[in-house]
Short mmCIF file of C-alpha atoms in Angstrom, two decimals:
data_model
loop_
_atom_site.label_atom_id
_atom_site.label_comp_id
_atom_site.label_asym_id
_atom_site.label_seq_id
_atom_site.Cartn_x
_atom_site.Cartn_y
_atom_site.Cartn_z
CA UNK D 118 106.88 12.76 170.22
CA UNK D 119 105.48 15.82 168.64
CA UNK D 120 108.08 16.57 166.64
CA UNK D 121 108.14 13.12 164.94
CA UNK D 122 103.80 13.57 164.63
CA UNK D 123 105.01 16.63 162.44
CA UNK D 124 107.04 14.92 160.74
CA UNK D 125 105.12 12.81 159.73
CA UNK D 126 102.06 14.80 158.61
CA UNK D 127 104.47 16.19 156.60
CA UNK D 128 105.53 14.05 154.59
CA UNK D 129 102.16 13.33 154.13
CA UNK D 130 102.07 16.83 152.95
CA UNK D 131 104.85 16.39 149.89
CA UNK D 132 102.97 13.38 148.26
CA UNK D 133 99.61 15.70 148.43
CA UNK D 134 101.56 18.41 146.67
CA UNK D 135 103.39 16.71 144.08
CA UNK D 136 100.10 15.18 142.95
CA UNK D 137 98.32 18.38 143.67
CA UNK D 138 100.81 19.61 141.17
CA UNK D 139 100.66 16.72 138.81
CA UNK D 140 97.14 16.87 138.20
CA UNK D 141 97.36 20.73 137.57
CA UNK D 142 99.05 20.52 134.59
CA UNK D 143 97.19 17.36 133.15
CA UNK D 144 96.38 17.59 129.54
CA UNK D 145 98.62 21.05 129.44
CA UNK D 146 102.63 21.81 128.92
CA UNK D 147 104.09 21.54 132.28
CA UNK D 148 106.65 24.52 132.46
CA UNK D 149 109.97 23.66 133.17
CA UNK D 150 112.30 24.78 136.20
CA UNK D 151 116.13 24.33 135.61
CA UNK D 152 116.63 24.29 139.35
CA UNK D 153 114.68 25.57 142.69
CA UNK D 154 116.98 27.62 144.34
CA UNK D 155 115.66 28.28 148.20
CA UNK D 156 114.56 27.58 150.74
CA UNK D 157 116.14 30.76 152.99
CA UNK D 158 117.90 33.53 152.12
CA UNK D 159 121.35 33.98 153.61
CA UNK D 160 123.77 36.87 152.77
CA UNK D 161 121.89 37.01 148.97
CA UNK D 162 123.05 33.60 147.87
CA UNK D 163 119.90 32.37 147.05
CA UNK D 164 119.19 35.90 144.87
CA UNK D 165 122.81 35.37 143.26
CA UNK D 166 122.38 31.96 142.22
CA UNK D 167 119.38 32.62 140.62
CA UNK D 168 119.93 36.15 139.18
CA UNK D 169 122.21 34.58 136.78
CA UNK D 170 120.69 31.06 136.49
CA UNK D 171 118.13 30.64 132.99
CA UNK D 172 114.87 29.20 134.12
CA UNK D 173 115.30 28.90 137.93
CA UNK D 174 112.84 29.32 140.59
CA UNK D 175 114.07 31.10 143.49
CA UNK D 176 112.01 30.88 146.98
CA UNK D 177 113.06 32.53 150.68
CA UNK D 178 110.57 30.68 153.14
CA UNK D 179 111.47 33.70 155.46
CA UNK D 180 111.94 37.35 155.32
CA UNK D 181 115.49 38.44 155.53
CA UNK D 182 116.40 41.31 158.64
CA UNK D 183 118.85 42.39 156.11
CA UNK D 184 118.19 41.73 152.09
CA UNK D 185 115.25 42.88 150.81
CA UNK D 186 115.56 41.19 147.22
CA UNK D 187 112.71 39.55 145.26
CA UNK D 188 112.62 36.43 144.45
CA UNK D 189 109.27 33.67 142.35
CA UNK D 190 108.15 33.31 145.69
CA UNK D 191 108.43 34.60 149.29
CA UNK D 192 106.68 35.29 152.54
CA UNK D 193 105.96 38.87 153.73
CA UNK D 194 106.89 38.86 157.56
CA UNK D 195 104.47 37.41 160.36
CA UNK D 196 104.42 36.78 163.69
CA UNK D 197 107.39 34.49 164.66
CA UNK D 198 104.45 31.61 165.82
CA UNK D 199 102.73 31.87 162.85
CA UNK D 200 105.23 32.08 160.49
CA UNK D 201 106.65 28.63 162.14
CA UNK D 202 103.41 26.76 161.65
CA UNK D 203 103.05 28.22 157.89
CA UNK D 204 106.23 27.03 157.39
CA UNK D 205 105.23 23.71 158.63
CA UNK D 206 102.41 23.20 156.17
CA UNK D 207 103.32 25.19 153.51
CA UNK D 208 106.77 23.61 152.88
CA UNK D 209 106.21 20.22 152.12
CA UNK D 210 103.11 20.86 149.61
CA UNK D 211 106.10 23.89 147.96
CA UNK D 212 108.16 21.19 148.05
CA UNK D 213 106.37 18.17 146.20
CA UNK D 214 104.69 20.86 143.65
CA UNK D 215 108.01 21.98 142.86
CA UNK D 216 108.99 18.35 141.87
CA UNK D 217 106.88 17.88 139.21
CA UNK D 218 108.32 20.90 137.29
CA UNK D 219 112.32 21.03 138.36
CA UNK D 220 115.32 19.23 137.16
CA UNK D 221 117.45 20.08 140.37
CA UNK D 222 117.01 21.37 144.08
CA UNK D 223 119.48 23.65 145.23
CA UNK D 224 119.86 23.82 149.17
CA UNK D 225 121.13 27.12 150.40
CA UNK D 226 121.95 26.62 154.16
CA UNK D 227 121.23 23.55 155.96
CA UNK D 228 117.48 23.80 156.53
CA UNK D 229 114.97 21.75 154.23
CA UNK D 230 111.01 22.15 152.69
CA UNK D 231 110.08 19.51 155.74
CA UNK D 232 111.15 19.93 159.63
CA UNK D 233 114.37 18.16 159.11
CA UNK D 234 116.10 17.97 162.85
CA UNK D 235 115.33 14.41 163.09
CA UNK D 236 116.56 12.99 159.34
CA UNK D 237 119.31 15.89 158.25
CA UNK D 238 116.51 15.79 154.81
CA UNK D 239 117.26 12.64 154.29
CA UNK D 240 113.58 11.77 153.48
CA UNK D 241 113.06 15.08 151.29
CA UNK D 242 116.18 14.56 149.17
CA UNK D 243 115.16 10.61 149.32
CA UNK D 244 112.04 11.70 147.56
CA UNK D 245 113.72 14.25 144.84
CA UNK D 246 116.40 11.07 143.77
CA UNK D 247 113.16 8.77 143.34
CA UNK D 248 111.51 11.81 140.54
CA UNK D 249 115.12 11.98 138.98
CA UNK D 250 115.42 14.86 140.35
CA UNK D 251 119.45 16.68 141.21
CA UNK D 252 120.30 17.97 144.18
CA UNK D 253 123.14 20.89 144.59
CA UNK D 254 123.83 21.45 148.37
CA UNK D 255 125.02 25.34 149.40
CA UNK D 256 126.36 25.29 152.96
CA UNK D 257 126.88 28.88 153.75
CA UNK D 258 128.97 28.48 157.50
CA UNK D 259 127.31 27.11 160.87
CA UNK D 260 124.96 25.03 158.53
CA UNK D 261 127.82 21.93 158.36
CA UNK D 262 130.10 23.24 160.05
CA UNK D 263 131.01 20.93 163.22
CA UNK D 264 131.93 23.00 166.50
CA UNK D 265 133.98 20.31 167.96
CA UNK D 266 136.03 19.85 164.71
CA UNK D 267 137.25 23.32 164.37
CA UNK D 268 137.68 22.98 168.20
CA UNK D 269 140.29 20.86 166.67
CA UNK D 270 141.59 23.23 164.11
CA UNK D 271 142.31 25.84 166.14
CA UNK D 272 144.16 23.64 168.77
CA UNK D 273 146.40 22.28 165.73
CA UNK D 274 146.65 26.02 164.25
CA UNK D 275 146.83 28.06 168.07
CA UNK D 276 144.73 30.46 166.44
CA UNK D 277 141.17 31.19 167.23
CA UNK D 278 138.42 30.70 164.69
CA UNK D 279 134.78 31.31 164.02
CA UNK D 280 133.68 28.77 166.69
CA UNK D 281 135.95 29.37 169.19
CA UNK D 282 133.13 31.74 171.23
CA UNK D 283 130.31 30.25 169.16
CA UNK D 284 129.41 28.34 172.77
CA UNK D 285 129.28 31.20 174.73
CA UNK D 286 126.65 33.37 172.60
CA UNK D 287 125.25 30.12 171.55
CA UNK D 288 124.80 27.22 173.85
CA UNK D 289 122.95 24.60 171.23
CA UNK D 290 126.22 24.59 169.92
CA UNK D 291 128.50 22.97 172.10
CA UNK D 292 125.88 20.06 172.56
CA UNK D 293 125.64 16.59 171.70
CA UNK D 294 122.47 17.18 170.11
CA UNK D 295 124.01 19.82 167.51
CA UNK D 296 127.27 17.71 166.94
CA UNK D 297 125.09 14.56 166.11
CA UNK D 298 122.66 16.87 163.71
CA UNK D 299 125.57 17.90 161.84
CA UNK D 300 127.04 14.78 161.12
CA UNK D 301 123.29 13.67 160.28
CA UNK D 302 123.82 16.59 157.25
CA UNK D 303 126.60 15.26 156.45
CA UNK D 304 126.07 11.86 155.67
CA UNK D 305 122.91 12.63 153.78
CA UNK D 306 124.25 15.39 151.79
CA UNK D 307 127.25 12.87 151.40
CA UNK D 308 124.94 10.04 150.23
CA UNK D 309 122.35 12.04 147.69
CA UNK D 310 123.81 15.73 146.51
CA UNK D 311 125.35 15.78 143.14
CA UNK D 312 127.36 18.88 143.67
CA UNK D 313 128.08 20.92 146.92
CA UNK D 314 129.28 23.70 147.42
CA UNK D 315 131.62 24.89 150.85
CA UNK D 316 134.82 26.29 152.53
CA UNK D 317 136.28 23.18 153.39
CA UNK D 318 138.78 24.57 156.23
CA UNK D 319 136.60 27.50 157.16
CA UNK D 320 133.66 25.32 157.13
CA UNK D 321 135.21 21.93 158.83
CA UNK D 322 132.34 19.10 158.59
CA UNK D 323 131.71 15.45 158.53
CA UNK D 324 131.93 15.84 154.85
CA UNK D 325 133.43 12.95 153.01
CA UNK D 326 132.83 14.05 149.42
CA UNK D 327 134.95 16.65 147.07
CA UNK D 328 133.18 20.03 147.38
CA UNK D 329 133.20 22.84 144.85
CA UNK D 330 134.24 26.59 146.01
CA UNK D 331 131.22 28.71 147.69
CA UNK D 332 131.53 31.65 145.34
CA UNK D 333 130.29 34.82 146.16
CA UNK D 334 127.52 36.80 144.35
CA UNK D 335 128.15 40.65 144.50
CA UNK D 336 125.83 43.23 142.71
CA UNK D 337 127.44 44.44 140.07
CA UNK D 338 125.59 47.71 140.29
CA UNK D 339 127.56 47.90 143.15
CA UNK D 340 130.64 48.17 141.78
CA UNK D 341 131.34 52.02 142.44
CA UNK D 342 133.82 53.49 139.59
CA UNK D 343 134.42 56.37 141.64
CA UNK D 344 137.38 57.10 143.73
CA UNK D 345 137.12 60.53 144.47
CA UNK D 346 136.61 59.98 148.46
CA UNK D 347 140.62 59.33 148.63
CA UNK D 348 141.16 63.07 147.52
CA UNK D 349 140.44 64.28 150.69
CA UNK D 350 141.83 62.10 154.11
CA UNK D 351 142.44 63.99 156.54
CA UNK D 352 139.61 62.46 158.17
CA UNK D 353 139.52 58.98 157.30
CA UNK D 354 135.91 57.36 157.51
CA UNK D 355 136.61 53.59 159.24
CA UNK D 356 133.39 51.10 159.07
CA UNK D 357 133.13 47.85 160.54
CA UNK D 358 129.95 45.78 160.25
CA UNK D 359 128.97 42.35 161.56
CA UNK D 360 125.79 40.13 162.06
CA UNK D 361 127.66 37.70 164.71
CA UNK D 362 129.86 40.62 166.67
CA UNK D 363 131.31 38.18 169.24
CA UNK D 364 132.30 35.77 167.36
CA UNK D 365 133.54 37.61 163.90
CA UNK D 366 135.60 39.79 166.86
CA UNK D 367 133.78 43.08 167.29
CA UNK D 368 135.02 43.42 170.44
CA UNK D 369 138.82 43.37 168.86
CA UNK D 370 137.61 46.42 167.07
CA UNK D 371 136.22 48.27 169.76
CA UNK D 372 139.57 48.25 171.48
CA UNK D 373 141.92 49.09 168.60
CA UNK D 374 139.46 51.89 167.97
CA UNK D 375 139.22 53.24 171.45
CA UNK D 376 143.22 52.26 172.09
CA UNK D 377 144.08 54.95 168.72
CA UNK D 378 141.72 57.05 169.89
CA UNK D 379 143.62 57.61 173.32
CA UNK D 380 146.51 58.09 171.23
CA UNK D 381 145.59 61.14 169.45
CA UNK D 382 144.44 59.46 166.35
CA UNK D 383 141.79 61.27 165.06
CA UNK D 384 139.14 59.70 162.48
CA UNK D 385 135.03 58.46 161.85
CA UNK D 386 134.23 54.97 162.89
CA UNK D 387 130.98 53.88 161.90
CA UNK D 388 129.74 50.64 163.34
CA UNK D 389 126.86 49.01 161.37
CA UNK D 390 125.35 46.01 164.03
CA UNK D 391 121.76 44.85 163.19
CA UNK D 392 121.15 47.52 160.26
CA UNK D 393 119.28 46.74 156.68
CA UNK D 394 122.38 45.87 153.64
CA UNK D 395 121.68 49.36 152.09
CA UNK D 396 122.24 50.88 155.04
CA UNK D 397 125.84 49.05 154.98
CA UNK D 398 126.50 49.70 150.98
CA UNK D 399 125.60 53.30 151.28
CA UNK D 400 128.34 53.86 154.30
CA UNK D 401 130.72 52.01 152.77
CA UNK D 402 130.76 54.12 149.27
CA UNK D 403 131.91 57.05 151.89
CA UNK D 404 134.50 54.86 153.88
CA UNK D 405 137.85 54.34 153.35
CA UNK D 406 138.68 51.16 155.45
CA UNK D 407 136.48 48.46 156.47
CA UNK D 408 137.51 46.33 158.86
CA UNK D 409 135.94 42.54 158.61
CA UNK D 410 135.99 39.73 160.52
CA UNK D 411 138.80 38.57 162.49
CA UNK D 412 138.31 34.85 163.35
CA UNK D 413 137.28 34.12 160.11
CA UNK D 414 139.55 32.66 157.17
CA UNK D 415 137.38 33.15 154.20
CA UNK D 416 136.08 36.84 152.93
CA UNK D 417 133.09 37.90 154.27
CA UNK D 418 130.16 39.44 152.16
CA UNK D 419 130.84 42.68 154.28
CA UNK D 420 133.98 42.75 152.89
CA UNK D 421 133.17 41.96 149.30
CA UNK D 422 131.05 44.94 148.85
CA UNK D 423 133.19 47.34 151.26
CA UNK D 424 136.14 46.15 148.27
CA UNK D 425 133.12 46.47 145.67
CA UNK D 426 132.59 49.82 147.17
CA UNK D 427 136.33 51.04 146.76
CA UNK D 428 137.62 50.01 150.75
CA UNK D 429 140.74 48.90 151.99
CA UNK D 430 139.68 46.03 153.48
CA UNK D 431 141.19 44.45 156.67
CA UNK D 432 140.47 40.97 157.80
CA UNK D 433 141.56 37.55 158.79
CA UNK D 434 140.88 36.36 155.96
CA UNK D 435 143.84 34.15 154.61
CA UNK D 436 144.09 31.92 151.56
CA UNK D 437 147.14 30.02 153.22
CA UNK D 438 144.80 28.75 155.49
CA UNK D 439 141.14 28.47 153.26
CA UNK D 440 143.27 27.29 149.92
CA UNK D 441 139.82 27.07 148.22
CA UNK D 442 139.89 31.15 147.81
CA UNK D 443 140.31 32.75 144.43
CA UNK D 444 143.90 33.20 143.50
CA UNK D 445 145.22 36.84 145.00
CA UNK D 446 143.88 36.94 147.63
CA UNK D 447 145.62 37.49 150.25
CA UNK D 448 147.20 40.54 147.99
CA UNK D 449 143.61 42.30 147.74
CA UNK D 450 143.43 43.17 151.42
CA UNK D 451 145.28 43.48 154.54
CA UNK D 452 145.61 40.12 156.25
CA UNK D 453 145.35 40.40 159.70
CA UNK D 454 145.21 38.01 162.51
CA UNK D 455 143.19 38.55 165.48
CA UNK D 456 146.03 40.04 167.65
CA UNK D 457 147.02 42.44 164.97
CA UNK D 458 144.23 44.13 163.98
CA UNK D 459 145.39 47.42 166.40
CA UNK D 460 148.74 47.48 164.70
CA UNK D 461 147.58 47.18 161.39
CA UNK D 462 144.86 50.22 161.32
CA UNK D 463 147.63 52.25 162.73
CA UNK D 464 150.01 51.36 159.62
CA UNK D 465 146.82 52.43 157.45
CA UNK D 466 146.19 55.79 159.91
CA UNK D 467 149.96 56.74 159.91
CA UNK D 468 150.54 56.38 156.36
CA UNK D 469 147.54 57.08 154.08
CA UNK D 470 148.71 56.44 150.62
CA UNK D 471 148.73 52.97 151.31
CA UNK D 472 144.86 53.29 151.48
CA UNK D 473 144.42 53.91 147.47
CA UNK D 474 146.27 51.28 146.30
CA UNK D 475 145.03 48.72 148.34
CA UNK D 476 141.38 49.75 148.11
CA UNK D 477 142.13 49.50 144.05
CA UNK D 478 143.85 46.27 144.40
CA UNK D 479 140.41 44.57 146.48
CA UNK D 480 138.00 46.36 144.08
CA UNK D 481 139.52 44.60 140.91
CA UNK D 482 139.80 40.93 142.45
CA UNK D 483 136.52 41.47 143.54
CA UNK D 484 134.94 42.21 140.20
CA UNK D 485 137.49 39.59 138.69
CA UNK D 486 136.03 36.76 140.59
CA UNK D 487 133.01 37.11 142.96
CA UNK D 488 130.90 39.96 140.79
CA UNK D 489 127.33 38.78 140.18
CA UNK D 490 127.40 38.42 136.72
CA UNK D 491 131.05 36.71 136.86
CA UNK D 492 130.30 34.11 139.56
CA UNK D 493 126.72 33.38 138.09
CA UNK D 494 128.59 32.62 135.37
CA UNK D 495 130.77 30.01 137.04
CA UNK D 496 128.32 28.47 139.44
CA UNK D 497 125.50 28.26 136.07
CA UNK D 498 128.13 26.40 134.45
CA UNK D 499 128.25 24.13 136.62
CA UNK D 500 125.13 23.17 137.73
CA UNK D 501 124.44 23.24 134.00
CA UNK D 502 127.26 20.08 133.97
CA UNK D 503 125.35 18.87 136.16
CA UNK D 504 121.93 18.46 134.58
CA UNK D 505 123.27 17.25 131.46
CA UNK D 506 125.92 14.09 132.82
CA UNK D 507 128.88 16.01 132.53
CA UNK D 508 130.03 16.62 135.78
CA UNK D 509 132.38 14.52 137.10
CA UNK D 510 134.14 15.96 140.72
CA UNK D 511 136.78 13.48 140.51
CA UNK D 512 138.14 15.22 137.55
CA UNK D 513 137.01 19.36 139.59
CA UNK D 514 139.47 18.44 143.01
CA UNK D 515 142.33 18.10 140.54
CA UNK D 516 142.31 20.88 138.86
CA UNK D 517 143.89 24.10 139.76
CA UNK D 518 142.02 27.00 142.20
CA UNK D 519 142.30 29.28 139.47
CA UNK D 520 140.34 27.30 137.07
CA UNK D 521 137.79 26.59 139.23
CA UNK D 522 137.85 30.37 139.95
CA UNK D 523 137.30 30.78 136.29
CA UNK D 524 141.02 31.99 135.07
CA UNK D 525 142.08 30.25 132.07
CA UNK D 526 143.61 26.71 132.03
#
């Protein structure tokens, strides 16, 4: 009962806004937004997007525990309770202000402007069709993805995946409740986005519709040119970092670590749980290996900047599985499946000089097709398509992964 009350002041809230905002720029040259790119931050999507987007608005409702970027507008942290209830207020009157001046929305994540548990947004994106206004939808992992579909997936693959011990750390997962919210998200995202964005294998949804790649968006200043840490290994530095240990397999790692260790194997491993993203880039331009996630089939962030950041990267990663990935790869780091992630660090430890090569061999694909400026480049282009009538998905799901990657026809 209270949450509908909310609700419904809220949407209240949105038509005070966008006239709020209307009447603002009466008798004055309303400045234009290409698209709103918000309304959370996860893993610097939001700050990638928009980095490389002309004329967009970019907005993180929250403060990041990791990412300290800046974006047109954010919130400094609060108290948890009173960051909730500004949220509350303060979203719906960003939202319909917003309207009057941007040609497209783009959702990052699953969350809306408005409390949206009870509609999946249908009644915010309802509102941005009526203005004419596009809508892009970003799903970034849990956001659409359905726990009792890739329940499925990994009965029909016998391999364990992202949400295989989601239930365990996370209860609301496994319910009713969450199954019937996500295919609430995906019928309206179905119904009103223009474009989305998602892992379709990695990600499995309700999702009906064609969905573009999720590229990535690393820093190019991040990009180290130096090598010179592979001169010396006879200590090599191993990192692994993770913001979901159980279910990305930190536990995996622990044992392979402590299993080499009791062999004799001697070498640094750095674990980076719960610690700010600089903290992360500035190990990683010291390590030699990184070792991802391990349930996972797509690359993580971690592991774009550990390659960015001249790693060899192990992970589960596997673009015979997720087909959407960028072509190569499966070449530009170790594959490894969740059982094999012991005997594959020992290959690495026992013979070193495969660490160069494949450290060089992640550090070019990585620059080649998920670099800031590269991938702004692709995912601009595209929402550009969209705003002027051009795009047409029909003719984007036949076309080959490379050319959506942005290799040459």
């Amino acid at each position: 009962m209270i949450e509908r009350a909310v609700f419904v002041a809220q949407k209240v809230l949105v038509v005070v806004g966008y006239w709020a905002g209307k009447l603002t720029f009466v008798g004055r040259r309303r400045p234009q937004i290409s698209w709103v790119i918000g309304p959370r931050e996860i893993a610097g999507v939001v700050h990638g997007i928009a980095s490389r987007v002309p004329g967009s608005y970019s907005l993180a409702m929250a403060a990041h525990p990791f990412y300290s970027h800046d974006y047109d507008l954010s919130w400094t942290p609060t108290g948890r309770r009173r960051g909730a209830v500004r949220a509350l207020i303060c979203g719906p009157i960003i939202l319909g202000w917003l309207a009057n001046r941007a040609k497209g929305f783009v959702y990052v994540g699953g969350s809306g402007y408005l409390y949206d548990q009870l509609d999946g947004r249908s009644f915010e994106f309802a509102f941005l069709k009526r203005h004419g206004i596009k809508i892009a939808c970003y799903w970034c992992g849990s956001d659409i993805r359905s726990t009792r579909l890739m329940h499925e997936l990994e009965a029909e693959m016998r391999l364990p995946n992202i949400s295989t011990y989601i239930e365990y750390i996370h209860p609301s997962f496994g319910t009713t409740r969450h199954e019937q919210l996500q295919k609430n998200r995906a019928a309206v995202a179905d119904r009103y986005a223009d474009i989305m964005f998602s892992f379709p294998t990695a990600q499995r949804s309700y999702l009906t519709r064609w969905t573009e790649p999720a590229y990535y968006f690393v820093d190019d200043d991040d990009f180290s040119s130096d090598d010179s840490k592979f001169d010396d290994l006879s200590r090599i530095v191993v990192v692994h970092s993770s913001s979901s240990p159980v279910i990305k397999g930190t536990q995996l790692v622990r044992s392979a670590v402590a299993a080499l260790r009791a062999e004799g194997y001697d070498f640094e491993y750095v674990e980076l749980i719960g610690v700010t993203n600089s903290q992360v880039l500035t190990e990683l331009l010291r390590a030699h290996i990184a070792l991802n996630h391990f349930y996972g089939f797509t690359t993580g962030v971690f592991a774009l900047e550990a390659m960015a950041a001249r790693c060899a990267v192990v992970s589960s990663t596997d673009a015979l599985i997720e087909k959407t990935l960028p072509p190569g790869a499966n070449d530009a780091l170790m594959v490894t499946k969740h059982h094999e992630v012991y005997n594959h660090l020992k290959e690495l430890l026992d013979d070193p000089a495969r660490i160069r090569p494949l450290a060089q061999k992640g550090h070019d694909w990585a620059m080649r097709y998920t670099s800031e400026s590269r991938a702004g480049l692709l995912v601009g282009s595209v929402l550009d398509s969209v705003l002027d009538g051009t795009y047409d998905s029909a003719i984007r799901a036949t076309l080959p992964i490379g050319v959506l990657w942005g290799d040459e026809r």
